[in-house]
Amino acid sequence: MSDKVIDFEQYRSEKEGTDKTNNEPSTYKKGKKIKKHKHFGLKIAGAVLVVAVIMLSPLFDIKSINVTEMVAYSGNEICAIGDIKEGDNLFITAITAGRRLEKDPYFKNVDISISLPSGINVKIEERRVRGYISYMGTYLYIDEKGLVIDSDANFKENLPVFTGLEFSKFRVGDVIEVENAETIDTVVKLTQIFTLYDALENVDSVDVKDIGNITVTAGGVKVRLGGSEDLDQKIRTMKEVLAQIGDEERGTLDISDLSKPIIFKYLT
């Protein structure tokens, strides 16, 4: 038997030719796939364009507006803030109005929905002013969490004015950063209790400078609450006693220690 001779140069050339041939079909398939994706993308773009044209059609112009009334703003004022107008596009307004309204501190939550083909509904959860904080000749309007909603030189509602807090700056939309954190915590707690017992209108002012000796002014009556412990029971007791005292009476009510008899000392 004779030895088999292999020509390596010829073998390599044949193998490379085979590989190139085998690669051609895969290259061709890859090209077809790319072409198919481009065609699919054009279909999507066309569909999006059709939907956009339909949504911007005069058919979807606003014809009816339903707005939740607020204490701070009327329905017309809410529409002005959100730039909601009849004749504008329903879908564009639903997006842009929500962004505008959410910037106002009086709006806690904003829910905008649409009623096809031409109605828009605006539902507002309002932040309510629960008291004022005196600051450099103005009054900061705060909610029950101590967040500053507004500021003005005058009152809009008959609510308690809190004094004794020490701070150098504030920003509407944020909780006041005071030097003594316990004072703002006490204010927040009091506003919540006053709201719970519907006593906000009974109180004129509250001094929290010394949280161990909190005092409330209600008409001609000065109420000593003492420390911040048992505030819930103290405010409830205060309201009950004030209801029995005539509006014209002047004096001091000490309920700092509820374990002792409650005595009202008339001012003579």
Short mmCIF file of C-alpha atoms in Angstrom, two decimals:
data_model
loop_
_atom_site.label_atom_id
_atom_site.label_comp_id
_atom_site.label_asym_id
_atom_site.label_seq_id
_atom_site.Cartn_x
_atom_site.Cartn_y
_atom_site.Cartn_z
CA MET A 1 0.00 0.00 0.00
CA SER A 2 1.35 3.38 -1.01
CA ASP A 3 1.34 6.34 1.37
CA LYS A 4 -1.42 8.91 0.88
CA VAL A 5 -0.03 12.36 0.18
CA ILE A 6 -2.02 15.39 1.36
CA ASP A 7 -1.54 18.74 -0.31
CA PHE A 8 -2.13 21.13 2.60
CA GLU A 9 -2.25 24.25 0.41
CA GLN A 10 -4.96 22.70 -1.78
CA TYR A 11 -6.85 21.49 1.32
CA ARG A 12 -6.82 24.95 2.91
CA SER A 13 -7.99 26.63 -0.30
CA GLU A 14 -10.87 24.17 -0.67
CA LYS A 15 -11.93 24.61 2.96
CA GLU A 16 -11.93 28.43 2.73
CA GLY A 17 -14.03 28.24 -0.41
CA THR A 18 -16.52 25.97 1.36
CA ASP A 19 -16.75 28.32 4.36
CA LYS A 20 -17.43 31.32 2.14
CA THR A 21 -20.11 29.41 0.32
CA ASN A 22 -21.72 28.33 3.61
CA ASN A 23 -21.66 31.88 4.90
CA GLU A 24 -23.58 33.31 1.97
CA PRO A 25 -27.03 31.92 2.91
CA SER A 26 -26.75 33.23 6.51
CA THR A 27 -25.70 36.66 5.25
CA TYR A 28 -28.68 36.67 2.91
CA LYS A 29 -31.06 35.66 5.74
CA LYS A 30 -29.70 38.36 8.00
CA GLY A 31 -30.35 40.94 5.32
CA LYS A 32 -33.93 39.76 4.94
CA LYS A 33 -34.52 40.09 8.70
CA ILE A 34 -33.24 43.66 8.79
CA LYS A 35 -35.48 44.57 5.86
CA LYS A 36 -38.46 42.99 7.64
CA HIS A 37 -37.83 44.98 10.87
CA LYS A 38 -37.69 48.23 8.93
CA HIS A 39 -40.99 47.45 7.28
CA PHE A 40 -42.55 46.60 10.68
CA GLY A 41 -41.25 49.87 12.16
CA LEU A 42 -42.87 51.84 9.34
CA LYS A 43 -46.19 50.16 10.09
CA ILE A 44 -45.97 51.16 13.77
CA ALA A 45 -45.04 54.74 12.88
CA GLY A 46 -47.98 54.90 10.50
CA ALA A 47 -50.36 53.56 13.14
CA VAL A 48 -49.11 56.09 15.71
CA LEU A 49 -49.60 58.90 13.20
CA VAL A 50 -53.17 57.80 12.48
CA VAL A 51 -53.98 57.64 16.21
CA ALA A 52 -52.44 61.09 16.76
CA VAL A 53 -54.49 62.58 13.93
CA ILE A 54 -57.69 61.06 15.35
CA MET A 55 -56.92 62.29 18.90
CA LEU A 56 -56.28 65.82 17.64
CA SER A 57 -59.50 65.84 15.66
CA PRO A 58 -62.08 68.57 16.49
CA LEU A 59 -64.31 65.69 17.55
CA PHE A 60 -62.33 65.64 20.82
CA ASP A 61 -62.49 69.37 21.56
CA ILE A 62 -63.68 70.09 25.12
CA LYS A 63 -67.39 70.88 25.32
CA SER A 64 -68.11 70.17 29.01
CA ILE A 65 -66.00 70.73 32.16
CA ASN A 66 -66.83 69.23 35.56
CA VAL A 67 -64.70 70.56 38.46
CA THR A 68 -64.78 69.77 42.19
CA GLU A 69 -65.42 72.96 44.17
CA MET A 70 -62.89 73.95 46.84
CA VAL A 71 -62.78 76.29 49.83
CA ALA A 72 -59.74 78.15 48.52
CA TYR A 73 -60.69 78.27 44.84
CA SER A 74 -63.87 78.33 42.79
CA GLY A 75 -64.33 76.07 39.78
CA ASN A 76 -63.54 78.95 37.42
CA GLU A 77 -60.34 79.73 39.32
CA ILE A 78 -59.26 76.07 39.15
CA CYS A 79 -59.82 76.09 35.37
CA ALA A 80 -57.78 79.30 35.08
CA ILE A 81 -54.86 77.77 37.03
CA GLY A 82 -54.97 74.58 34.95
CA ASP A 83 -55.65 76.47 31.69
CA ILE A 84 -58.74 74.34 31.03
CA LYS A 85 -60.97 75.87 28.36
CA GLU A 86 -63.80 74.77 26.15
CA GLY A 87 -62.65 74.27 22.57
CA ASP A 88 -59.17 73.02 23.54
CA ASN A 89 -58.13 69.46 22.79
CA LEU A 90 -59.36 66.99 25.41
CA PHE A 91 -56.27 64.78 25.57
CA ILE A 92 -53.64 67.50 25.54
CA THR A 93 -55.49 69.46 28.25
CA ALA A 94 -55.84 66.37 30.46
CA ILE A 95 -52.04 66.02 30.47
CA THR A 96 -50.97 69.65 30.77
CA ALA A 97 -53.65 70.75 33.25
CA GLY A 98 -52.64 68.08 35.76
CA ARG A 99 -49.03 69.26 35.71
CA ARG A 100 -50.05 72.87 36.28
CA LEU A 101 -52.48 72.14 39.10
CA GLU A 102 -50.07 69.88 41.00
CA LYS A 103 -47.69 72.83 41.43
CA ASP A 104 -50.20 74.70 43.62
CA PRO A 105 -49.75 73.95 47.37
CA TYR A 106 -53.52 74.11 47.91
CA PHE A 107 -53.94 70.99 45.77
CA LYS A 108 -53.04 67.86 47.71
CA ASN A 109 -54.09 65.40 45.00
CA VAL A 110 -55.31 66.06 41.46
CA ASP A 111 -57.28 63.48 39.48
CA ILE A 112 -58.18 64.34 35.88
CA SER A 113 -60.32 62.00 33.82
CA ILE A 114 -62.03 62.28 30.45
CA SER A 115 -65.53 61.41 29.31
CA LEU A 116 -65.45 60.70 25.60
CA PRO A 117 -65.89 62.31 23.28
CA SER A 118 -65.70 65.83 24.76
CA GLY A 119 -65.93 65.94 28.57
CA ILE A 120 -63.16 66.55 31.15
CA ASN A 121 -63.49 65.94 34.90
CA VAL A 122 -61.23 67.52 37.51
CA LYS A 123 -61.34 66.08 41.02
CA ILE A 124 -59.31 67.88 43.68
CA GLU A 125 -58.30 66.77 47.18
CA GLU A 126 -57.68 70.08 48.91
CA ARG A 127 -55.18 71.04 51.56
CA ARG A 128 -57.12 72.98 54.18
CA VAL A 129 -55.68 75.85 56.17
CA ARG A 130 -55.79 74.89 59.87
CA GLY A 131 -53.95 77.83 61.40
CA TYR A 132 -51.53 80.70 60.96
CA ILE A 133 -47.97 81.34 62.09
CA SER A 134 -47.00 84.93 62.69
CA TYR A 135 -43.86 85.93 60.77
CA MET A 136 -42.44 89.43 60.22
CA GLY A 137 -45.77 91.21 59.81
CA THR A 138 -47.37 88.46 57.74
CA TYR A 139 -49.15 85.20 58.45
CA LEU A 140 -48.10 81.83 57.11
CA TYR A 141 -51.06 79.59 56.30
CA ILE A 142 -50.40 76.02 57.47
CA ASP A 143 -52.25 72.74 57.14
CA GLU A 144 -52.63 70.05 59.80
CA LYS A 145 -49.09 68.79 59.06
CA GLY A 146 -47.38 72.15 59.42
CA LEU A 147 -46.91 72.57 55.68
CA VAL A 148 -46.99 76.20 54.49
CA ILE A 149 -49.77 76.57 51.93
CA ASP A 150 -49.75 80.34 51.53
CA SER A 151 -48.73 83.63 53.14
CA ASP A 152 -50.62 86.90 53.48
CA ALA A 153 -50.89 90.01 55.62
CA ASN A 154 -54.53 89.15 56.40
CA PHE A 155 -56.64 86.19 57.47
CA LYS A 156 -59.03 84.41 55.12
CA GLU A 157 -60.64 82.31 57.85
CA ASN A 158 -61.09 82.62 61.61
CA LEU A 159 -58.37 80.21 62.75
CA PRO A 160 -55.73 80.06 65.52
CA VAL A 161 -52.53 82.10 65.26
CA PHE A 162 -49.50 80.21 66.59
CA THR A 163 -46.69 82.22 68.17
CA GLY A 164 -43.39 81.38 69.81
CA LEU A 165 -41.79 79.43 66.96
CA GLU A 166 -38.22 80.44 66.10
CA PHE A 167 -37.17 80.25 62.45
CA SER A 168 -35.41 82.48 59.93
CA LYS A 169 -36.88 81.33 56.63
CA PHE A 170 -39.68 79.34 55.09
CA ARG A 171 -40.80 78.10 51.69
CA VAL A 172 -44.37 77.70 50.49
CA GLY A 173 -45.01 74.00 49.91
CA ASP A 174 -42.69 72.81 52.70
CA VAL A 175 -42.94 72.25 56.45
CA ILE A 176 -41.29 75.06 58.41
CA GLU A 177 -37.81 74.24 59.73
CA VAL A 178 -37.74 75.66 63.25
CA GLU A 179 -34.85 75.80 65.69
CA ASN A 180 -36.79 73.83 68.29
CA ALA A 181 -38.42 70.89 66.50
CA GLU A 182 -40.71 70.22 69.46
CA THR A 183 -42.57 73.50 68.92
CA ILE A 184 -43.66 72.66 65.36
CA ASP A 185 -44.53 69.12 66.47
CA THR A 186 -46.77 70.64 69.15
CA VAL A 187 -48.39 72.98 66.61
CA VAL A 188 -49.11 70.06 64.29
CA LYS A 189 -50.57 68.03 67.14
CA LEU A 190 -52.76 70.94 68.28
CA THR A 191 -54.11 71.67 64.80
CA GLN A 192 -55.09 68.03 64.43
CA ILE A 193 -56.85 67.98 67.81
CA PHE A 194 -58.58 71.32 67.19
CA THR A 195 -59.82 69.93 63.87
CA LEU A 196 -60.96 66.66 65.46
CA TYR A 197 -63.07 68.45 68.08
CA ASP A 198 -64.22 71.23 65.76
CA ALA A 199 -62.54 73.78 68.01
CA LEU A 200 -60.55 75.79 65.47
CA GLU A 201 -62.97 78.72 65.51
CA ASN A 202 -62.99 78.80 69.32
CA VAL A 203 -59.28 79.63 69.52
CA ASP A 204 -57.72 83.01 68.71
CA SER A 205 -54.06 82.31 69.43
CA VAL A 206 -51.70 79.71 70.88
CA ASP A 207 -48.29 80.41 72.40
CA VAL A 208 -45.94 77.43 72.13
CA LYS A 209 -42.68 79.20 72.93
CA ASP A 210 -42.49 77.23 76.18
CA ILE A 211 -43.89 73.79 75.39
CA GLY A 212 -44.01 73.08 79.10
CA ASN A 213 -46.40 75.99 79.55
CA ILE A 214 -48.62 76.24 76.46
CA THR A 215 -51.26 78.98 76.63
CA VAL A 216 -54.37 79.47 74.52
CA THR A 217 -56.38 82.65 74.07
CA ALA A 218 -60.06 82.16 73.32
CA GLY A 219 -62.00 85.41 73.30
CA GLY A 220 -61.48 87.02 76.69
CA VAL A 221 -60.30 83.77 78.28
CA LYS A 222 -56.68 82.76 78.75
CA VAL A 223 -56.36 78.96 78.97
CA ARG A 224 -53.31 77.36 80.54
CA LEU A 225 -52.69 73.96 78.97
CA GLY A 226 -49.36 73.28 80.66
CA GLY A 227 -47.20 70.71 78.89
CA SER A 228 -47.89 68.77 75.69
CA GLU A 229 -49.02 65.64 77.53
CA ASP A 230 -52.74 64.72 77.46
CA LEU A 231 -53.45 67.46 74.91
CA ASP A 232 -56.39 65.55 73.49
CA GLN A 233 -58.22 65.47 76.84
CA LYS A 234 -57.20 69.04 77.68
CA ILE A 235 -58.63 70.47 74.44
CA ARG A 236 -61.83 68.49 74.84
CA THR A 237 -62.18 69.78 78.41
CA MET A 238 -61.38 73.33 77.30
CA LYS A 239 -64.14 73.30 74.71
CA GLU A 240 -66.70 71.96 77.21
CA VAL A 241 -65.81 74.62 79.82
CA LEU A 242 -65.74 77.49 77.31
CA ALA A 243 -69.23 76.52 76.18
CA GLN A 244 -70.44 77.21 79.74
CA ILE A 245 -68.69 80.57 80.01
CA GLY A 246 -70.37 83.58 78.48
CA ASP A 247 -68.79 85.20 75.42
CA GLU A 248 -68.37 88.45 77.32
CA GLU A 249 -66.60 86.90 80.30
CA ARG A 250 -62.91 87.60 80.99
CA GLY A 251 -60.59 85.47 83.05
CA THR A 252 -58.15 82.57 83.29
CA LEU A 253 -58.85 78.86 82.94
CA ASP A 254 -56.19 76.50 84.25
CA ILE A 255 -56.41 72.94 82.93
CA SER A 256 -52.69 72.19 83.04
CA ASP A 257 -53.29 69.43 85.59
CA LEU A 258 -56.50 67.50 84.98
CA SER A 259 -56.11 65.62 88.26
CA LYS A 260 -56.97 68.85 90.08
CA PRO A 261 -60.33 70.66 90.15
CA ILE A 262 -60.88 72.93 87.17
CA ILE A 263 -61.31 76.54 88.25
CA PHE A 264 -62.12 79.58 86.16
CA LYS A 265 -60.81 82.79 87.69
CA TYR A 266 -62.76 85.83 86.60
CA LEU A 267 -60.83 88.94 85.67
CA THR A 268 -61.79 91.73 88.08
#
